[in-house]
């Protein structure tokens, strides 16, 4: 049940009603090198269940209908698959040998990764030659202000680059991932001065949002900074795209009135834009 709350609000007296329904069983066969012990995580959008098994048959009951991820992991092996559970189902689970990711294009900058399973993002890790379990991951690099992260994708992949969410690029990896990082030396920037009644506002909060080009009401990434003593602000290391910008102490950035009064601009690669802002008052 979706619940909408505004900035700083608490939604009280919220009641979520469960719905009675049929649960199902997942049975399967595990294939693992050397019959080594395997951990299987069954992952849905409401959480995960883990079981420890050996090579051979397994069965798990009490699964709600929906899409489930099956993540198998063992010593030096792993696999991932998704399955739709709308009846009792069977899955063949193979634990295949893993190789550490081969990463190119990042130079001396560290590459960070986190799993992006159905139950939400996992813990962020820095890649140091360790193996990663197959399945959905997100990757990012945090370069200095003179560069921006343009993409992270599988080497040789010619499909359109997926949209990054909060600077994280989604990537489905296998047992021997080859990750290509693209850092651009032409970041964009936005700067300006925040004023109220034609006077600069010291320490004014400035909010910036990168908008989804296909659906502008959806935000891909957000930034917040404070103006300096002269009311000046600057956002560096920005990718090209459509942006919404505003300054306010109290207004909710997502309120329709605030959106109407926000500055909207489009940045191309390497562009330095100047955008004066009037402090928005409630």
Coordinates of N, CA, C and O in Angstrom, one line a residue, residues 67-214:
X67 N 7.7 -12.9 -8.4 CA 9.0 -13.2 -9.0 C 10.0 -13.4 -7.9 O 10.0 -12.6 -6.9
X68 N 10.8 -14.4 -8.0 CA 11.8 -14.8 -7.0 C 13.2 -14.9 -7.7 O 13.2 -15.4 -8.8
X69 N 14.2 -14.4 -7.0 CA 15.6 -14.6 -7.4 C 16.1 -15.8 -6.7 O 15.9 -16.0 -5.5
X70 N 16.9 -16.6 -7.4 CA 17.6 -17.8 -6.8 C 19.1 -17.6 -6.9 O 19.6 -17.6 -7.9
X71 N 19.7 -17.3 -5.7 CA 21.1 -17.0 -5.7 C 21.8 -18.1 -5.0 O 21.6 -18.4 -3.8
X72 N 22.7 -18.8 -5.7 CA 23.5 -19.9 -5.2 C 24.9 -19.5 -5.0 O 25.5 -18.8 -5.8
X73 N 25.5 -19.8 -3.8 CA 26.9 -19.4 -3.6 C 27.5 -20.5 -2.8 O 27.0 -21.1 -1.8
X74 N 28.8 -20.8 -3.1 CA 29.6 -21.7 -2.4 C 31.1 -21.3 -2.5 O 31.4 -20.2 -3.0
X75 N 32.0 -22.1 -2.1 CA 33.4 -21.8 -2.1 C 33.9 -21.8 -3.6 O 34.0 -22.8 -4.2
X76 N 34.0 -20.5 -4.1 CA 34.5 -20.3 -5.5 C 33.5 -20.6 -6.5 O 33.9 -20.7 -7.7
X77 N 32.2 -20.7 -6.2 CA 31.2 -20.9 -7.3 C 30.0 -20.2 -6.9 O 29.7 -19.7 -5.8
X78 N 29.1 -20.0 -7.9 CA 27.9 -19.3 -7.7 C 27.0 -19.3 -9.0 O 27.5 -19.6 -10.1
X79 N 25.7 -18.9 -8.8 CA 24.8 -18.7 -10.0 C 23.7 -17.9 -9.5 O 23.4 -17.7 -8.3
X80 N 22.9 -17.4 -10.5 CA 21.7 -16.6 -10.2 C 20.7 -16.8 -11.4 O 21.1 -16.8 -12.5
X81 N 19.5 -16.9 -11.0 CA 18.4 -16.9 -11.9 C 17.1 -16.4 -11.3 O 17.0 -16.3 -10.0
X82 N 16.1 -16.0 -12.1 CA 14.8 -15.6 -11.6 C 13.8 -16.6 -12.0 O 13.9 -17.2 -13.1
X83 N 12.7 -16.7 -11.2 CA 11.7 -17.6 -11.6 C 10.4 -17.0 -11.1 O 10.3 -16.4 -10.1
X84 N 9.3 -17.2 -11.9 CA 8.0 -16.8 -11.5 C 7.3 -17.9 -10.8 O 7.1 -19.0 -11.3
X85 N 6.9 -17.6 -9.5 CA 6.2 -18.6 -8.7 C 4.7 -18.2 -8.7 O 4.2 -17.3 -8.1
X86 N 3.9 -19.0 -9.5 CA 2.5 -18.9 -9.5 C 1.8 -20.2 -9.3 O 0.6 -20.4 -9.4
X87 N 2.6 -21.2 -9.0 CA 2.2 -22.6 -8.8 C 3.5 -23.3 -8.2 O 4.5 -22.7 -8.1
X88 N 3.3 -24.5 -7.8 CA 4.5 -25.3 -7.4 C 5.5 -25.4 -8.6 O 5.1 -25.7 -9.7
X89 N 6.8 -25.1 -8.3 CA 7.7 -25.0 -9.4 C 9.0 -25.8 -9.1 O 9.2 -26.3 -8.0
X90 N 9.8 -26.0 -10.2 CA 11.0 -26.8 -10.1 C 12.1 -25.9 -10.7 O 11.9 -25.2 -11.7
X91 N 13.3 -26.0 -10.1 CA 14.4 -25.2 -10.6 C 15.7 -26.0 -10.6 O 16.0 -26.7 -9.6
X92 N 16.5 -26.0 -11.6 CA 17.8 -26.6 -11.7 C 18.8 -25.5 -11.3 O 18.9 -24.5 -12.0
X93 N 19.6 -25.8 -10.2 CA 20.5 -24.8 -9.7 C 21.9 -25.3 -9.8 O 22.3 -26.3 -9.2
X94 N 22.7 -24.6 -10.7 CA 24.1 -25.0 -10.8 C 25.0 -24.0 -10.2 O 24.8 -22.8 -10.4
X95 N 26.0 -24.5 -9.4 CA 27.0 -23.6 -8.8 C 28.3 -23.6 -9.7 O 29.0 -24.6 -9.6
X96 N 28.5 -22.6 -10.5 CA 29.5 -22.6 -11.5 C 30.8 -21.8 -11.0 O 30.6 -20.9 -10.1
X97 N 31.9 -22.2 -11.4 CA 33.2 -21.6 -11.0 C 33.2 -20.1 -11.3 O 32.7 -19.6 -12.4
X98 N 33.7 -19.2 -10.4 CA 33.7 -17.8 -10.5 C 35.1 -17.3 -10.8 O 36.1 -17.8 -10.3
X99 N 35.2 -16.2 -11.6 CA 36.4 -15.4 -11.8 C 36.2 -14.0 -11.3 O 35.1 -13.5 -11.4
X100 N 37.2 -13.4 -10.8 CA 37.1 -12.0 -10.4 C 36.9 -11.1 -11.5 O 37.3 -11.4 -12.7
X101 N 36.1 -10.0 -11.3 CA 35.8 -9.1 -12.4 C 37.1 -8.5 -13.0 O 38.0 -8.1 -12.3
X102 N 37.1 -8.3 -14.4 CA 38.1 -7.6 -15.1 C 37.6 -6.2 -15.3 O 36.6 -6.0 -16.0
X103 N 38.2 -5.2 -14.7 CA 37.7 -3.8 -14.8 C 38.7 -3.0 -15.6 O 39.9 -3.0 -15.4
X104 N 38.2 -2.2 -16.6 CA 39.0 -1.4 -17.4 C 38.4 0.0 -17.5 O 37.2 0.2 -17.4
X105 N 39.2 1.0 -17.7 CA 38.7 2.4 -17.9 C 38.7 3.2 -16.7 O 38.4 4.5 -16.8
X106 N 38.8 2.6 -15.5 CA 38.7 3.4 -14.3 C 40.0 4.1 -13.9 O 40.0 5.0 -13.0
X107 N 41.1 3.7 -14.5 CA 42.4 4.3 -14.1 C 42.7 4.0 -12.7 O 42.6 2.9 -12.2
X108 N 43.2 5.1 -12.0 CA 43.5 4.9 -10.6 C 42.4 5.1 -9.6 O 42.6 5.0 -8.4
X109 N 41.2 5.4 -10.2 CA 40.0 5.6 -9.3 C 39.4 4.3 -8.9 O 39.2 3.4 -9.7
X110 N 39.0 4.2 -7.6 CA 38.4 2.9 -7.1 C 37.0 2.8 -7.7 O 36.3 3.7 -8.0
X111 N 36.7 1.5 -7.9 CA 35.3 1.1 -8.4 C 34.5 0.5 -7.3 O 35.1 -0.4 -6.6
X112 N 33.3 1.0 -7.1 CA 32.5 0.5 -6.0 C 31.3 -0.3 -6.6 O 30.8 0.0 -7.7
X113 N 30.9 -1.4 -5.9 CA 29.8 -2.2 -6.3 C 28.9 -2.5 -5.2 O 29.3 -2.5 -4.0
X114 N 27.6 -2.8 -5.5 CA 26.6 -3.3 -4.5 C 25.6 -4.1 -5.3 O 25.3 -3.8 -6.4
X115 N 25.1 -5.2 -4.6 CA 24.1 -6.0 -5.3 C 22.8 -5.2 -5.4 O 22.5 -4.4 -4.5
X116 N 22.0 -5.5 -6.4 CA 20.7 -4.9 -6.6 C 19.6 -5.9 -6.7 O 19.0 -6.0 -7.8
X117 N 19.5 -6.7 -5.7 CA 18.5 -7.8 -5.8 C 17.0 -7.2 -5.6 O 16.9 -6.0 -5.4
X118 N 16.1 -8.1 -5.7 CA 14.7 -7.7 -5.6 C 14.3 -7.1 -4.3 O 13.3 -6.3 -4.2
X119 N 15.1 -7.4 -3.2 CA 14.8 -6.9 -1.9 C 15.5 -5.6 -1.6 O 15.5 -5.1 -0.5
X120 N 16.2 -5.0 -2.7 CA 16.8 -3.7 -2.5 C 18.3 -3.8 -2.6 O 18.9 -4.9 -2.6
X121 N 19.0 -2.6 -2.6 CA 20.4 -2.6 -2.8 C 21.1 -3.2 -1.5 O 20.7 -3.0 -0.4
X122 N 22.3 -3.8 -1.8 CA 23.1 -4.4 -0.7 C 24.1 -3.4 -0.2 O 24.2 -2.2 -0.6
X123 N 25.1 -3.9 0.5 CA 26.1 -3.1 1.1 C 27.2 -2.8 0.0 O 27.5 -3.6 -0.8
X124 N 27.6 -1.5 0.1 CA 28.6 -1.1 -0.9 C 30.0 -1.7 -0.6 O 30.4 -1.7 0.6
X125 N 30.7 -2.1 -1.6 CA 32.0 -2.7 -1.4 C 33.0 -2.0 -2.5 O 32.5 -1.6 -3.5
X126 N 34.2 -1.9 -2.1 CA 35.2 -1.5 -3.1 C 35.9 -2.7 -3.7 O 36.3 -3.6 -3.0
X127 N 36.0 -2.7 -5.1 CA 36.5 -3.8 -5.7 C 38.1 -3.9 -5.6 O 38.8 -2.9 -5.8
X128 N 38.5 -5.1 -5.1 CA 40.0 -5.3 -4.9 C 40.3 -6.7 -5.4 O 41.1 -7.4 -4.8
X129 N 39.7 -7.1 -6.6 CA 40.1 -8.4 -7.1 C 39.3 -9.6 -6.6 O 39.5 -10.7 -6.9
X130 N 38.3 -9.3 -5.7 CA 37.4 -10.4 -5.2 C 36.4 -10.8 -6.2 O 36.0 -10.0 -7.1
X131 N 35.9 -12.0 -6.0 CA 34.8 -12.5 -6.9 C 33.5 -11.9 -6.5 O 33.3 -11.6 -5.3
X132 N 32.6 -11.8 -7.5 CA 31.2 -11.3 -7.2 C 30.3 -12.4 -7.6 O 30.4 -13.0 -8.7
X133 N 29.3 -12.7 -6.8 CA 28.2 -13.6 -7.2 C 27.5 -13.1 -8.4 O 27.2 -11.9 -8.6
X134 N 27.1 -14.0 -9.3 CA 26.4 -13.6 -10.5 C 25.0 -13.0 -10.2 O 24.5 -13.2 -9.1
X135 N 24.5 -12.2 -11.1 CA 23.2 -11.6 -10.9 C 23.2 -10.1 -11.0 O 24.2 -9.5 -11.6
X136 N 22.2 -9.4 -10.5 CA 22.1 -7.9 -10.7 C 23.0 -7.2 -9.7 O 23.0 -7.4 -8.5
X137 N 23.8 -6.3 -10.3 CA 24.7 -5.4 -9.5 C 24.6 -4.0 -9.9 O 24.0 -3.7 -11.0
X138 N 25.1 -3.1 -9.1 CA 25.2 -1.7 -9.5 C 26.7 -1.2 -9.3 O 27.3 -1.6 -8.3
X139 N 27.2 -0.4 -10.2 CA 28.6 0.0 -10.1 C 28.7 1.5 -10.2 O 27.9 2.2 -10.8
X140 N 29.7 2.1 -9.5 CA 29.9 3.5 -9.6 C 31.4 3.8 -9.4 O 32.1 3.0 -8.8
X141 N 31.8 5.0 -9.8 CA 33.2 5.5 -9.6 C 32.9 7.0 -9.2 O 32.1 7.7 -9.7
X142 N 33.7 7.4 -8.2 CA 33.6 8.8 -7.8 C 34.9 9.6 -8.1 O 35.8 9.7 -7.4
X143 N 34.9 10.1 -9.4 CA 36.1 10.8 -9.8 C 36.2 12.3 -9.3 O 35.2 12.8 -8.7
X144 N 37.3 12.9 -9.5 CA 37.4 14.3 -9.0 C 36.6 15.3 -9.9 O 36.0 14.8 -10.9
X145 N 36.5 16.6 -9.5 CA 35.6 17.5 -10.2 C 35.9 17.7 -11.7 O 35.0 18.2 -12.4
X146 N 37.1 17.3 -12.2 CA 37.4 17.6 -13.6 C 37.0 16.4 -14.5 O 37.3 16.4 -15.7
X147 N 36.2 15.4 -13.9 CA 35.7 14.3 -14.7 C 34.3 13.9 -14.2 O 33.9 14.3 -13.1
X148 N 33.6 13.2 -15.0 CA 32.3 12.6 -14.5 C 32.2 11.2 -15.1 O 32.8 10.9 -16.1
X149 N 31.4 10.4 -14.4 CA 31.2 9.0 -14.8 C 30.1 9.0 -15.8 O 28.9 9.2 -15.6
X150 N 30.5 8.6 -17.0 CA 29.6 8.6 -18.2 C 28.8 7.3 -18.2 O 27.6 7.2 -18.6
X151 N 29.5 6.1 -17.9 CA 28.8 4.8 -18.0 C 29.6 3.8 -17.3 O 30.9 3.9 -17.2
X152 N 29.0 2.7 -16.9 CA 29.6 1.4 -16.6 C 28.8 0.4 -17.3 O 27.5 0.3 -17.1
X153 N 29.4 -0.5 -18.0 CA 28.7 -1.5 -18.8 C 29.6 -2.7 -19.0 O 30.8 -2.7 -18.7
X154 N 29.1 -3.8 -19.6 CA 29.9 -4.9 -19.9 C 30.7 -4.6 -21.1 O 30.3 -4.0 -22.1
X155 N 32.0 -5.1 -21.1 CA 32.9 -4.8 -22.3 C 32.3 -5.4 -23.5 O 31.8 -6.5 -23.5
X156 N 32.3 -4.6 -24.6 CA 31.7 -5.1 -25.9 C 30.2 -4.9 -26.0 O 29.7 -5.2 -27.1
X157 N 29.5 -4.4 -25.0 CA 28.1 -4.3 -25.1 C 27.8 -3.0 -25.9 O 28.2 -1.9 -25.5
X158 N 27.0 -3.2 -26.9 CA 26.7 -2.1 -27.8 C 25.3 -1.6 -27.6 O 24.8 -0.7 -28.3
X159 N 24.5 -2.1 -26.6 CA 23.2 -1.6 -26.4 C 23.2 -0.2 -25.7 O 24.3 0.2 -25.2
X160 N 22.1 0.5 -25.7 CA 22.1 1.8 -25.1 C 22.5 1.7 -23.6 O 22.1 0.8 -22.9
X161 N 23.2 2.7 -23.1 CA 23.6 2.7 -21.7 C 22.4 2.9 -20.8 O 21.6 3.9 -21.1
X162 N 22.2 2.1 -19.8 CA 21.0 2.3 -18.9 C 21.2 3.5 -18.1 O 22.3 4.0 -17.9
X163 N 20.1 4.1 -17.7 CA 20.1 5.3 -16.9 C 20.7 5.0 -15.5 O 20.3 4.0 -14.8
X164 N 21.6 5.8 -15.0 CA 22.1 5.6 -13.6 C 21.1 6.2 -12.6 O 20.5 7.2 -12.9
X165 N 21.0 5.6 -11.5 CA 20.2 6.0 -10.4 C 21.1 6.4 -9.3 O 21.8 5.6 -8.7
X166 N 21.1 7.7 -8.9 CA 22.0 8.3 -7.9 C 23.4 7.9 -8.2 O 24.2 7.7 -7.2
X167 N 23.8 8.0 -9.4 CA 25.2 7.7 -9.8 C 25.6 6.3 -9.9 O 26.7 6.0 -10.3
X168 N 24.6 5.3 -9.7 CA 24.9 3.9 -9.8 C 24.4 3.3 -11.1 O 23.2 3.5 -11.4
X169 N 25.2 2.6 -11.9 CA 24.8 2.0 -13.1 C 24.5 0.6 -12.9 O 25.3 -0.2 -12.4
X170 N 23.3 0.1 -13.3 CA 22.9 -1.3 -13.2 C 23.6 -2.2 -14.2 O 23.8 -1.8 -15.3
X171 N 24.0 -3.3 -13.8 CA 24.7 -4.3 -14.7 C 24.5 -5.7 -14.2 O 24.7 -6.0 -13.0
X172 N 24.0 -6.5 -15.1 CA 23.8 -8.0 -14.8 C 25.1 -8.7 -15.2 O 25.6 -8.6 -16.3
X173 N 25.7 -9.3 -14.2 CA 27.0 -10.0 -14.4 C 26.9 -11.5 -14.4 O 26.0 -12.0 -13.7
X174 N 27.8 -12.2 -15.0 CA 27.9 -13.6 -15.0 C 29.0 -14.1 -14.1 O 29.5 -13.4 -13.2
X175 N 29.6 -15.3 -14.5 CA 30.6 -15.9 -13.7 C 32.0 -15.3 -14.0 O 32.9 -15.4 -13.2
X176 N 32.2 -14.7 -15.1 CA 33.5 -14.0 -15.5 C 33.2 -12.6 -16.0 O 33.4 -12.4 -17.2
X177 N 32.8 -11.7 -15.2 CA 32.4 -10.4 -15.6 C 33.6 -9.5 -16.1 O 34.7 -9.6 -15.6
X178 N 33.3 -8.8 -17.2 CA 34.3 -7.8 -17.7 C 33.6 -6.5 -17.8 O 32.6 -6.2 -18.5
X179 N 34.0 -5.6 -16.9 CA 33.4 -4.3 -16.6 C 34.2 -3.2 -17.3 O 35.4 -3.0 -17.1
X180 N 33.5 -2.4 -18.1 CA 34.1 -1.3 -18.8 C 33.6 0.0 -18.2 O 32.4 0.3 -18.2
X181 N 34.5 0.8 -17.6 CA 34.1 2.1 -17.1 C 34.5 3.2 -18.1 O 35.6 3.2 -18.7
X182 N 33.6 4.2 -18.2 CA 33.8 5.3 -19.1 C 33.8 6.6 -18.3 O 32.7 7.0 -17.9
X183 N 35.0 7.2 -18.2 CA 35.1 8.5 -17.5 C 35.3 9.6 -18.5 O 36.2 9.5 -19.4
X184 N 34.5 10.6 -18.5 CA 34.7 11.7 -19.4 C 35.5 12.9 -18.8 O 35.3 13.2 -17.6
X185 N 36.3 13.5 -19.6 CA 37.1 14.7 -19.1 C 36.3 16.0 -19.4 O 36.9 17.0 -19.3
X186 N 35.0 15.9 -19.8 CA 34.3 17.1 -20.1 C 33.0 17.2 -19.2 O 31.9 17.1 -19.7
X187 N 33.2 17.3 -17.9 CA 32.0 17.4 -17.1 C 31.4 18.8 -17.3 O 32.0 19.8 -17.7
X188 N 30.1 18.9 -17.0 CA 29.3 20.1 -17.0 C 29.3 20.7 -15.6 O 29.6 20.0 -14.6
X189 N 28.9 22.0 -15.5 CA 28.8 22.6 -14.2 C 27.7 23.7 -14.2 O 27.4 24.2 -15.3
X190 N 27.2 24.0 -13.1 CA 26.2 25.0 -12.9 C 26.6 25.9 -11.7 O 27.0 25.4 -10.7
X191 N 26.6 27.2 -12.0 CA 27.0 28.1 -10.9 C 26.1 29.3 -10.9 O 25.4 29.6 -11.9
X192 N 26.1 30.1 -9.9 CA 25.2 31.3 -9.8 C 25.2 31.9 -8.5 O 26.0 31.5 -7.6
X193 N 24.3 32.8 -8.3 CA 24.2 33.5 -7.0 C 22.7 33.5 -6.6 O 21.8 33.7 -7.4
X194 N 22.5 33.2 -5.3 CA 21.2 33.2 -4.7 C 20.9 34.6 -4.1 O 21.7 35.1 -3.3
X195 N 19.8 35.2 -4.5 CA 19.4 36.5 -4.0 C 18.0 36.5 -3.4 O 17.2 35.7 -3.8
X196 N 17.7 37.5 -2.6 CA 16.4 37.8 -2.1 C 16.3 39.3 -2.1 O 17.1 40.0 -1.4
X197 N 15.3 39.9 -2.8 CA 15.2 41.3 -2.9 C 16.4 41.9 -3.4 O 16.9 43.0 -2.9
X198 N 17.1 41.3 -4.4 CA 18.3 41.7 -5.1 C 19.5 41.7 -4.2 O 20.6 42.2 -4.6
X199 N 19.4 41.1 -3.0 CA 20.6 41.0 -2.1 C 21.0 39.5 -2.0 O 20.2 38.6 -1.9
X200 N 22.3 39.2 -2.0 CA 22.8 37.9 -1.9 C 22.4 37.3 -0.6 O 22.4 38.0 0.4
X201 N 22.1 36.0 -0.6 CA 21.7 35.3 0.6 C 22.8 34.3 1.1 O 23.2 33.4 0.4
X202 N 23.4 34.7 2.2 CA 24.5 33.9 2.8 C 24.0 32.5 3.2 O 23.0 32.4 4.0
X203 N 24.7 31.4 2.8 CA 24.4 30.1 3.3 C 23.1 29.5 2.8 O 22.5 28.6 3.4
X204 N 22.5 30.1 1.7 CA 21.2 29.6 1.2 C 21.4 28.1 0.7 O 22.3 27.8 0.0
X205 N 20.4 27.3 1.1 CA 20.5 25.9 0.6 C 20.1 25.9 -0.9 O 19.1 26.5 -1.3
X206 N 20.8 25.1 -1.7 CA 20.5 25.1 -3.1 C 20.3 23.6 -3.5 O 21.2 22.7 -3.1
X207 N 19.2 23.3 -4.2 CA 18.9 21.9 -4.5 C 19.0 21.7 -6.0 O 18.5 22.5 -6.8
X208 N 19.6 20.6 -6.4 CA 19.7 20.3 -7.9 C 19.2 18.9 -8.1 O 19.5 18.0 -7.3
X209 N 18.4 18.7 -9.2 CA 17.9 17.4 -9.5 C 18.2 17.1 -11.0 O 18.0 17.9 -11.9
X210 N 18.7 15.9 -11.3 CA 18.9 15.4 -12.6 C 17.6 14.6 -13.0 O 17.2 13.7 -12.3
X211 N 16.9 15.0 -14.1 CA 15.6 14.5 -14.4 C 15.7 13.4 -15.4 O 16.6 13.4 -16.3
X212 N 14.8 12.4 -15.3 CA 14.7 11.4 -16.3 C 14.2 12.0 -17.6 O 13.2 12.7 -17.7
X213 N 15.0 11.9 -18.7 CA 14.6 12.5 -20.0 C 13.3 12.1 -20.5 O 12.5 12.8 -21.2
X214 N 12.9 10.8 -20.3 CA 11.6 10.3 -20.8 C 10.4 10.6 -19.9 O 9.3 10.9 -20.3

